[in-house]
Coordinates of C-alpha atoms in Angstrom, one line a residue:
M1 CA 245.3 69.3 142.7
T2 CA 247.5 66.7 144.4
S3 CA 248.9 67.3 147.8
S4 CA 252.5 66.6 148.6
V5 CA 253.5 65.2 152.0
D6 CA 256.0 67.0 154.1
L7 CA 255.1 65.8 157.6
D8 CA 258.0 64.1 159.4
P9 CA 257.0 62.5 162.7
R10 CA 260.1 60.3 162.8
P11 CA 263.5 61.8 163.0
A12 CA 265.8 61.1 160.0
A13 CA 269.2 59.5 160.4
R14 CA 271.8 61.8 161.8
M15 CA 275.4 62.4 160.7
P16 CA 278.1 62.5 163.4
S17 CA 277.9 66.2 163.3
G18 CA 274.3 66.1 164.3
R19 CA 272.9 67.2 160.9
R20 CA 270.0 65.1 159.7
V21 CA 270.3 63.3 156.3
D22 CA 267.0 63.1 154.4
P23 CA 267.0 60.0 152.1
V24 CA 264.6 61.8 149.7
V25 CA 267.2 64.6 149.3
G26 CA 269.7 61.9 148.4
V27 CA 267.4 60.5 145.7
R28 CA 266.8 64.0 144.4
V29 CA 270.6 64.6 144.1
A30 CA 271.1 61.3 142.4
L31 CA 268.4 62.1 139.9
W32 CA 269.9 65.5 139.2
V33 CA 273.3 63.9 138.6
F34 CA 271.8 61.4 136.2
V35 CA 269.8 64.1 134.3
V36 CA 272.9 66.4 134.0
A37 CA 275.0 63.6 132.8
V38 CA 272.6 62.0 130.3
I39 CA 270.5 65.0 129.1
V40 CA 272.2 68.4 129.9
A41 CA 275.7 67.3 129.1
P42 CA 275.2 66.2 125.4
L43 CA 273.0 69.1 124.6
A44 CA 275.4 71.6 126.2
T45 CA 278.3 70.0 124.3
V46 CA 276.6 70.5 121.0
V47 CA 275.9 74.2 121.8
S48 CA 279.5 74.8 123.1
L49 CA 281.1 73.4 120.0
G50 CA 278.7 74.7 117.4
A51 CA 277.9 78.2 118.8
S52 CA 281.4 79.5 117.9
G53 CA 280.4 79.7 114.3
R54 CA 283.9 79.0 113.0
H55 CA 282.7 76.7 110.3
I56 CA 279.8 78.8 109.0
G57 CA 281.8 79.8 106.0
Q58 CA 282.4 76.2 105.0
L59 CA 278.8 75.3 105.5
V60 CA 277.7 78.3 103.4
D61 CA 280.0 77.0 100.6
D62 CA 278.4 73.6 100.9
D63 CA 274.9 75.2 100.5
I64 CA 273.7 74.8 104.1
A65 CA 271.1 77.5 103.3
G66 CA 269.6 75.2 100.6
A67 CA 269.6 72.3 103.0
A68 CA 268.0 74.4 105.7
V69 CA 265.3 75.6 103.3
N70 CA 264.6 72.0 102.2
S71 CA 264.3 70.9 105.9
I72 CA 261.9 73.7 106.8
V73 CA 259.8 73.3 103.7
S74 CA 259.6 69.5 103.9
A75 CA 258.9 69.6 107.7
G76 CA 256.4 72.4 107.6
S77 CA 254.6 71.2 104.5
S78 CA 254.3 67.6 105.7
A79 CA 253.1 68.8 109.1
L80 CA 250.4 70.9 107.5
C81 CA 249.3 67.9 105.3
A82 CA 249.5 65.5 108.3
V83 CA 247.3 67.8 110.5
A84 CA 244.8 68.3 107.7
L85 CA 244.5 64.6 107.1
A86 CA 244.4 63.8 110.8
T87 CA 241.6 66.3 111.3
A88 CA 239.5 64.9 108.5
M89 CA 240.1 61.4 109.9
A90 CA 239.2 62.4 113.4
L91 CA 236.0 64.1 112.4
L92 CA 234.9 61.2 110.2
L93 CA 235.8 58.4 112.6
D94 CA 234.8 60.1 115.9
R95 CA 231.9 62.4 114.9
T96 CA 230.0 60.6 112.1
D97 CA 228.3 57.2 111.5
L98 CA 230.9 56.1 109.0
P99 CA 230.7 52.4 108.5
G100 CA 233.6 50.2 109.8
R101 CA 235.1 53.0 111.9
G102 CA 236.8 50.7 114.5
S103 CA 238.6 48.6 111.9
L104 CA 239.5 51.6 109.8
R105 CA 240.9 53.4 112.8
L106 CA 243.4 50.5 113.4
I107 CA 244.4 50.4 109.8
L108 CA 245.0 54.1 109.6
L109 CA 247.1 54.0 112.8
S110 CA 249.3 51.2 111.5
P111 CA 252.1 53.5 110.2
L112 CA 252.9 54.2 113.9
L113 CA 254.3 50.7 114.2
I114 CA 256.3 50.7 110.9
P115 CA 259.6 52.6 110.9
P116 CA 259.5 55.5 108.4
F117 CA 262.5 54.2 106.5
V118 CA 260.7 50.8 106.1
G119 CA 257.7 52.7 104.7
A120 CA 260.0 54.5 102.3
I121 CA 261.4 51.2 101.0
A122 CA 257.8 50.0 100.6
W123 CA 256.7 53.0 98.6
T124 CA 259.7 52.8 96.3
G125 CA 258.4 49.4 95.3
L126 CA 255.2 51.1 94.1
L127 CA 256.3 54.5 92.8
G128 CA 260.0 54.1 92.2
P129 CA 261.3 54.3 88.6
S130 CA 260.9 50.5 88.4
G131 CA 258.0 50.3 90.9
M132 CA 255.0 48.2 90.1
V133 CA 252.6 51.1 89.6
N134 CA 255.1 53.0 87.3
R135 CA 255.8 49.9 85.3
W136 CA 252.1 49.3 84.7
W137 CA 251.5 52.9 83.9
T138 CA 254.5 53.1 81.5
D139 CA 253.4 50.0 79.6
R140 CA 250.1 51.7 78.9
F141 CA 250.8 55.4 78.6
G142 CA 254.5 55.6 77.9
D143 CA 255.6 57.7 80.9
P144 CA 255.7 56.9 84.6
L145 CA 252.8 58.1 86.7
W146 CA 255.0 59.7 89.4
N147 CA 258.6 59.2 90.5
I148 CA 258.6 59.3 94.3
Y149 CA 262.2 60.2 94.5
G150 CA 262.8 63.9 95.3
G151 CA 261.5 66.6 97.5
D152 CA 257.8 66.0 96.8
G153 CA 258.3 62.3 97.7
V154 CA 259.9 63.3 100.9
V155 CA 257.0 65.5 101.9
F156 CA 254.5 62.8 100.9
L157 CA 256.2 60.1 103.0
L158 CA 256.8 62.4 106.0
T159 CA 253.0 63.1 105.9
V160 CA 252.1 59.4 105.7
H161 CA 254.3 58.5 108.7
S162 CA 253.4 61.5 110.9
Y163 CA 249.6 61.8 110.5
P164 CA 248.9 59.0 113.0
M165 CA 250.5 60.9 115.8
A166 CA 248.6 64.1 114.8
Y167 CA 245.4 62.0 114.7
L168 CA 245.9 60.8 118.3
I169 CA 246.3 64.4 119.5
V170 CA 243.3 65.7 117.6
S171 CA 241.1 62.8 118.4
T172 CA 241.9 63.1 122.1
A173 CA 241.0 66.8 122.0
L174 CA 237.8 66.1 120.0
R175 CA 236.6 63.7 122.7
K176 CA 236.9 66.4 125.3
I177 CA 234.6 68.8 123.5
P178 CA 231.1 68.6 125.0
G179 CA 228.5 67.4 122.6
D180 CA 226.0 70.0 124.1
L181 CA 227.8 72.8 122.3
E182 CA 227.0 71.3 118.9
Q183 CA 223.4 70.6 120.0
V184 CA 222.9 74.2 121.0
A185 CA 224.2 75.3 117.6
R186 CA 221.8 72.9 115.9
I187 CA 218.9 74.1 118.0
G188 CA 219.7 77.6 116.9
G189 CA 219.2 76.6 113.3
A190 CA 222.7 75.5 112.2
S191 CA 223.0 72.4 110.1
P192 CA 225.2 69.5 111.4
W193 CA 228.1 70.5 109.2
Q194 CA 227.7 74.2 110.1
A195 CA 227.7 73.3 113.8
M196 CA 230.9 71.2 113.3
R197 CA 232.5 74.0 111.3
T198 CA 231.6 76.9 113.6
V199 CA 231.8 75.2 117.0
T200 CA 233.9 72.0 116.9
I201 CA 236.7 72.9 114.6
P202 CA 237.4 76.3 116.3
L203 CA 237.7 74.6 119.6
L204 CA 240.2 72.2 118.1
R205 CA 242.6 74.9 117.1
P206 CA 244.9 74.5 120.2
A207 CA 245.1 70.7 119.5
L208 CA 245.8 71.4 115.8
L209 CA 248.6 73.8 116.7
A210 CA 250.1 71.3 119.2
A211 CA 249.9 68.5 116.5
F212 CA 251.5 70.7 113.9
T213 CA 254.4 71.7 116.3
L214 CA 255.0 68.1 117.3
T215 CA 255.0 66.7 113.8
A216 CA 257.1 69.5 112.4
V217 CA 259.8 69.1 115.0
G218 CA 259.8 65.3 114.5
N219 CA 259.9 65.6 110.7
L220 CA 262.6 68.3 110.8
A221 CA 265.3 65.9 111.9
D222 CA 264.0 62.7 110.3
F223 CA 266.9 61.0 108.5
G224 CA 265.6 57.8 106.9
I225 CA 263.0 59.3 104.5
P226 CA 265.2 62.2 103.2
A227 CA 268.2 59.8 102.8
L228 CA 266.3 57.1 100.9
I229 CA 264.0 59.3 98.9
G230 CA 265.7 62.7 98.7
L231 CA 269.4 61.9 98.2
P232 CA 269.0 60.0 94.9
E233 CA 267.6 63.3 93.4
R234 CA 270.2 65.4 95.4
Y235 CA 267.5 66.8 97.7
T236 CA 269.6 67.5 100.7
T237 CA 268.3 68.3 104.2
L238 CA 270.2 69.2 107.4
S239 CA 270.0 65.6 108.7
T240 CA 271.5 64.1 105.5
M241 CA 274.2 66.8 105.6
V242 CA 275.2 65.7 109.1
Y243 CA 275.4 62.1 108.0
R244 CA 277.5 63.0 104.9
Y245 CA 280.0 64.9 107.0
I246 CA 280.4 62.1 109.6
Q247 CA 280.7 59.3 107.0
S248 CA 282.7 61.0 104.3
G249 CA 285.7 62.3 106.3
T250 CA 286.1 65.1 103.7
V251 CA 286.1 68.0 106.3
D252 CA 288.5 68.9 109.1
R253 CA 287.0 68.8 112.6
P254 CA 283.8 67.1 111.5
L255 CA 282.3 67.1 115.0
E256 CA 282.5 70.9 115.2
V257 CA 280.9 71.1 111.7
V258 CA 278.0 68.9 112.6
S259 CA 277.6 70.6 116.0
T260 CA 277.0 73.9 114.0
I261 CA 274.3 72.1 112.1
G262 CA 273.0 70.7 115.4
V263 CA 272.7 74.2 116.8
A264 CA 270.8 75.3 113.8
L265 CA 268.3 72.4 114.2
L266 CA 268.1 73.1 117.9
V267 CA 267.3 76.8 117.3
L268 CA 264.6 75.8 114.8
A269 CA 263.0 73.3 117.2
V270 CA 263.1 75.9 120.1
L271 CA 261.5 78.5 117.9
A272 CA 258.7 76.1 117.1
V273 CA 258.1 75.3 120.7
V274 CA 258.3 78.9 121.8
A275 CA 255.8 79.9 119.2
D276 CA 253.5 77.1 120.4
R277 CA 253.8 78.2 124.0
R278 CA 253.1 81.8 123.2
L279 CA 250.0 80.9 121.2
S280 CA 248.9 78.5 123.9
R281 CA 248.4 81.4 126.3
R282 CA 245.4 82.4 124.3
R283 CA 243.8 78.9 124.5
R284 CA 240.6 78.5 126.3
Q285 CA 239.8 75.7 128.6
L286 CA 236.4 74.1 128.8
D287 CA 235.3 73.3 132.3
G288 CA 232.4 71.0 133.3
P289 CA 231.4 67.5 132.3
V290 CA 232.0 66.2 128.8
T291 CA 228.8 64.9 127.3
A292 CA 229.0 62.4 124.4
P293 CA 228.0 64.0 121.1
Q294 CA 225.4 62.5 118.8
P295 CA 227.0 61.0 115.7
L296 CA 226.5 63.0 112.6
G297 CA 224.4 61.1 110.1
L298 CA 226.0 61.1 106.7
G299 CA 222.8 60.1 105.0
R300 CA 223.2 59.4 101.3
A301 CA 226.9 60.2 101.6
R302 CA 227.5 57.4 104.1
V303 CA 228.4 54.8 101.5
P304 CA 230.5 57.1 99.2
A305 CA 232.3 58.6 102.2
G306 CA 232.9 55.1 103.6
L307 CA 234.3 53.9 100.3
A308 CA 236.5 57.0 100.0
A309 CA 237.8 56.7 103.6
W310 CA 238.5 53.0 103.2
G311 CA 240.2 53.6 99.9
V312 CA 242.5 56.2 101.4
G313 CA 243.2 53.9 104.4
L314 CA 244.1 50.9 102.2
A315 CA 246.1 53.0 99.8
L316 CA 248.2 54.5 102.6
T317 CA 248.8 51.3 104.6
I318 CA 248.0 48.0 103.1
V319 CA 249.0 48.6 99.5
P320 CA 252.6 49.6 100.3
I321 CA 253.0 46.5 102.5
L322 CA 251.8 44.3 99.6
A323 CA 254.3 46.0 97.4
L324 CA 257.0 45.4 99.9
A325 CA 256.0 41.7 100.1
A326 CA 256.2 41.5 96.3
Q327 CA 259.6 43.1 96.2
A328 CA 260.8 40.8 98.9
L329 CA 259.5 37.7 97.1
L330 CA 261.0 38.5 93.7
P331 CA 264.6 37.5 92.8
A332 CA 265.6 40.9 91.5
P333 CA 264.2 44.4 90.9
G334 CA 262.2 44.7 87.7
V335 CA 261.3 41.0 87.5
P336 CA 257.6 40.6 86.6
L337 CA 255.3 39.6 89.4
S338 CA 254.1 36.1 88.7
W339 CA 253.7 32.8 90.7
E340 CA 256.7 31.3 88.8
N341 CA 259.0 34.2 89.9
L342 CA 258.1 34.2 93.6
T343 CA 260.9 32.9 95.9
L344 CA 261.7 32.8 99.6
D345 CA 265.4 33.1 99.0
N346 CA 265.6 36.8 99.9
L347 CA 263.8 36.2 103.2
V348 CA 266.1 33.3 104.1
A349 CA 269.2 35.2 103.0
A350 CA 268.2 38.3 104.9
V351 CA 267.4 36.4 108.1
A352 CA 270.5 34.3 108.0
A353 CA 272.9 37.1 107.2
P354 CA 275.5 37.7 110.0
G355 CA 274.7 41.5 110.0
T356 CA 271.0 40.8 110.5
L357 CA 271.6 38.5 113.5
V358 CA 273.9 41.1 115.0
G359 CA 271.4 43.9 114.3
V360 CA 268.6 41.9 115.9
Q361 CA 270.6 41.1 119.0
N362 CA 271.8 44.7 119.4
S363 CA 268.4 46.1 118.8
L364 CA 266.8 43.9 121.4
M365 CA 269.5 44.5 123.9
L366 CA 269.4 48.3 123.5
A367 CA 265.6 48.5 123.4
V368 CA 265.2 46.4 126.5
G369 CA 268.0 48.3 128.3
A370 CA 266.6 51.7 127.3
G371 CA 263.1 50.6 128.4
G372 CA 264.4 49.4 131.8
V373 CA 266.5 52.4 132.5
C374 CA 263.8 54.8 131.5
A375 CA 261.1 52.9 133.5
V376 CA 263.1 53.1 136.7
V377 CA 264.5 56.7 136.4
G378 CA 261.2 58.0 134.9
L379 CA 259.2 56.5 137.8
A380 CA 261.6 58.1 140.3
V381 CA 261.4 61.5 138.6
G382 CA 257.7 61.4 138.2
V383 CA 257.2 60.6 141.9
I384 CA 259.7 63.1 143.2
T385 CA 258.5 66.0 141.1
T386 CA 254.8 65.4 141.8
R387 CA 254.7 64.2 145.4
T388 CA 257.3 66.3 147.1
R389 CA 257.8 70.1 147.5
S390 CA 261.0 71.6 146.3
R391 CA 262.1 74.6 144.5
D392 CA 264.0 72.6 141.9
N393 CA 261.1 70.4 140.9
T394 CA 260.3 72.7 138.0
G395 CA 263.9 72.6 136.8
L396 CA 264.2 68.9 137.1
D397 CA 260.9 68.4 135.2
L398 CA 261.9 70.8 132.5
A399 CA 265.3 69.2 132.0
V400 CA 263.7 65.8 131.6
M401 CA 261.1 67.0 129.2
M402 CA 263.4 69.1 127.1
P403 CA 264.5 66.3 124.7
Q404 CA 261.0 66.1 123.5
A405 CA 261.5 69.4 121.7
V406 CA 265.0 68.5 120.6
P407 CA 265.6 66.7 117.3
G408 CA 267.1 63.2 117.7
L409 CA 269.9 64.3 115.4
V410 CA 271.1 66.9 117.9
I411 CA 271.1 64.3 120.7
A412 CA 273.1 61.9 118.5
V413 CA 275.7 64.6 117.7
G414 CA 276.0 65.4 121.4
W415 CA 276.7 61.7 122.3
L416 CA 279.0 61.4 119.3
I417 CA 281.1 64.1 120.9
L418 CA 280.8 62.9 124.5
G419 CA 281.6 59.4 123.5
R420 CA 285.1 60.4 122.6
Y421 CA 285.8 61.8 126.0
T422 CA 284.0 59.1 128.1
G423 CA 285.2 55.9 126.5
L424 CA 281.8 55.1 125.1
F425 CA 282.7 55.8 121.5
D426 CA 282.4 52.8 119.1
T427 CA 280.4 50.9 121.7
P428 CA 276.7 50.0 121.9
W429 CA 276.5 51.9 125.2
V430 CA 276.7 55.3 123.5
I431 CA 273.5 54.3 121.5
L432 CA 271.9 53.2 124.7
C433 CA 272.7 56.6 126.3
A434 CA 271.2 58.4 123.3
Y435 CA 268.0 56.4 123.6
V436 CA 267.6 57.2 127.3
T437 CA 268.2 60.9 126.6
A438 CA 265.5 60.9 123.9
F439 CA 262.9 58.7 125.4
L440 CA 263.0 59.3 129.2
A441 CA 260.2 61.8 129.0
I442 CA 257.8 59.1 127.7
V443 CA 257.9 57.3 131.0
V444 CA 257.8 60.5 133.1
Q445 CA 254.6 61.5 131.2
A446 CA 253.1 58.1 131.7
V447 CA 253.8 58.2 135.5
R448 CA 252.6 61.8 136.0
A449 CA 249.2 61.0 134.5
P450 CA 247.8 58.8 137.3
L451 CA 249.6 60.8 140.0
S452 CA 248.0 64.1 138.9
T453 CA 244.5 62.7 139.8
A454 CA 245.5 60.7 142.9
S455 CA 245.0 62.0 146.4
G456 CA 247.8 62.3 148.9
S457 CA 245.8 61.0 151.8
L458 CA 247.3 57.5 151.7
E459 CA 250.8 59.0 152.0
E460 CA 249.7 61.1 154.9
A461 CA 248.3 58.0 156.6
A462 CA 251.6 56.2 156.1
R463 CA 253.5 59.1 157.6
T464 CA 251.2 59.3 160.6
S465 CA 251.7 55.6 161.1
G466 CA 255.4 56.1 161.5
A467 CA 256.7 55.6 158.0
S468 CA 259.6 57.7 156.9
R469 CA 259.1 60.1 154.0
L470 CA 261.0 57.9 151.6
R471 CA 259.1 54.8 152.8
A472 CA 255.8 56.6 152.3
L473 CA 256.8 57.6 148.8
R474 CA 257.9 54.1 148.0
D475 CA 254.9 52.3 149.4
V476 CA 252.2 54.5 148.0
P477 CA 252.8 56.6 144.8
W478 CA 255.8 54.5 143.7
A479 CA 253.8 51.2 144.0
M480 CA 250.7 52.8 142.5
T481 CA 252.4 53.9 139.3
V482 CA 254.6 50.9 138.7
P483 CA 252.2 49.6 136.0
A484 CA 252.3 53.0 134.3
A485 CA 256.1 53.0 134.4
V486 CA 256.1 49.5 132.9
T487 CA 253.8 50.6 130.1
G488 CA 256.0 53.6 129.4
G489 CA 259.1 51.4 129.4
V490 CA 257.5 49.0 126.9
L491 CA 256.6 52.0 124.7
V492 CA 260.3 53.2 124.9
A493 CA 261.5 49.7 123.9
V494 CA 259.1 49.6 120.9
T495 CA 260.2 53.1 119.9
A496 CA 263.9 52.2 120.2
V497 CA 263.6 49.1 118.1
R498 CA 262.4 51.2 115.1
E499 CA 264.8 54.1 115.6
L500 CA 267.3 55.0 112.8
T501 CA 268.2 58.7 113.0
M502 CA 270.4 58.4 116.1
S503 CA 271.6 54.9 115.5
V504 CA 273.0 55.6 112.0
L505 CA 275.3 58.3 113.4
L506 CA 276.5 56.4 116.4
V507 CA 276.9 53.0 114.9
A508 CA 280.3 51.3 114.8
P509 CA 281.5 47.9 113.5
G510 CA 279.6 45.2 115.5
T511 CA 277.1 47.7 117.1
Q512 CA 274.7 48.1 114.2
T513 CA 271.0 47.9 114.9
L514 CA 268.3 46.3 112.9
G515 CA 267.4 49.6 111.3
V516 CA 271.0 50.3 110.4
S517 CA 271.3 46.9 108.8
I518 CA 268.2 47.5 106.6
F519 CA 269.5 51.0 105.7
N520 CA 272.9 49.6 104.7
L521 CA 271.4 46.9 102.5
Q522 CA 269.3 49.6 100.7
Q523 CA 272.3 51.9 100.3
A524 CA 274.4 49.0 98.9
G525 CA 271.8 48.3 96.2
D526 CA 270.6 45.0 97.7
Y527 CA 267.0 46.2 97.4
N528 CA 265.3 42.8 97.6
A529 CA 267.1 41.8 100.7
A530 CA 266.3 45.2 102.3
S531 CA 262.7 44.7 101.3
A532 CA 262.7 41.2 102.8
L533 CA 264.0 42.4 106.1
S534 CA 261.7 45.4 106.1
L535 CA 258.8 43.1 105.5
L536 CA 259.6 41.1 108.6
V537 CA 259.8 44.3 110.7
A538 CA 256.5 45.6 109.2
L539 CA 254.7 42.3 109.9
V540 CA 255.9 42.3 113.5
G541 CA 254.6 45.8 114.0
I542 CA 251.2 44.9 112.4
A543 CA 251.0 41.8 114.6
G544 CA 251.7 43.9 117.6
L545 CA 248.8 46.2 116.6
G546 CA 246.5 43.2 116.2
V547 CA 247.4 41.8 119.6
A548 CA 246.9 45.2 121.2
S549 CA 243.5 45.6 119.6
G550 CA 242.5 42.0 120.5
S551 CA 243.4 42.4 124.1
R552 CA 241.5 45.7 124.2
A553 CA 238.4 44.1 122.7
S554 CA 238.5 41.3 125.2
R555 CA 238.4 43.6 128.2

């Protein structure tokens, strides 16, 4: 455990009345003001407007029950599929001698860097009514193989874009399971697969539950995939209902109506988190050193398993990107793919379009701004809550971490309401505030990780040398965790660039982001231009993954 420093050998500055003013208290008060304004206020606004229930009758008439069922089914089913796929990946890549594990791991994690709505556009180029696979299949068998539009397509794409996060959680937990436990089971007569089934997988249950909860909450409020894949077949979810009410103007008091939906989403998210916390009380912690396990030899199944794993990896990641490229390089949908028909006109037009330039500028500005604000505030919150003693540390920490369990749609609705009362409405600043609300916890978690294992002896030495409490915090834990805060800020910026759910609700003329620009092109029927712009975004994400993997390999 870390020790917090409360020694105060030097007197603090005194007010005229003689009372001492502690600068650390001033920092704490400033952080509370920020957290209340940026996190508590928008969520409280949604609850206050939506909890009255005055619009429940109208929502019932508009079949909110059907949309809620669709949301729960799609989020729950995709989370189950994502966790199952992630578990199989983790066991194969981290516990066996599967060939090419390192490269395959990078390929399978690439959907993390591709926005879900971009992935949806890519898959429609394959399995849409006029997609390449369906055209090929129809020419030979008369009927399309599978039309991706509809509820089953929504579940499939939510699975594809959420399994990498589930894999990271499961893989991390898997590495913490001592290999000795499997060895003991094998000495007792169990086969390698029996040891994995009876020892390893049961110990993974807490991680599996955490991965399911995280992916289900994230998929519950996803907007891009249900809008692009579900709406053409009238598959409505709660997130697409909110967008329809905001954009159509067909209801009175739309903010109150969408706040009611926001409360429903918030209740579903809170129930998921509460269930996870209650079950987590039964989890068992393993103490002691973690010994590396012996890779499980696949024997004769090594080559077939490798081919199957690589086939799944390429089918889920590389093939959709190739389809997206083909769609971007063809002059119009349905045009046969041949060298004579390839053109760069869509790429040139997409890049040169005024909306694209504005979207890129706004996305970069908002992403960098959100990353900078979250890095500074998250660093301060992490240091204050872990290196000082105060009764409100728990409350401050919970308030900052709360948006992780809140769908981004609820945050967007809160800022949509607050924007009208604060002068931020129809400005890019309201989008920036929503980003900070949603992503501040990323930096706080990054900062707390190194502080949780660092000793407080250096701070005590600084205090006994005459440094004030604020100076000791600034010179030791603050300086020590600046790299972690910068890393968290970069992660926030990367996440903000690919964000669509909040941006599409808060956008105004001249404030559209890159994701909104692509979404608008797709909705307007300019599929080739949308594919061209999506291809550029996907290539940038893949290039970032390659740079990250190259820098890691060079260390």
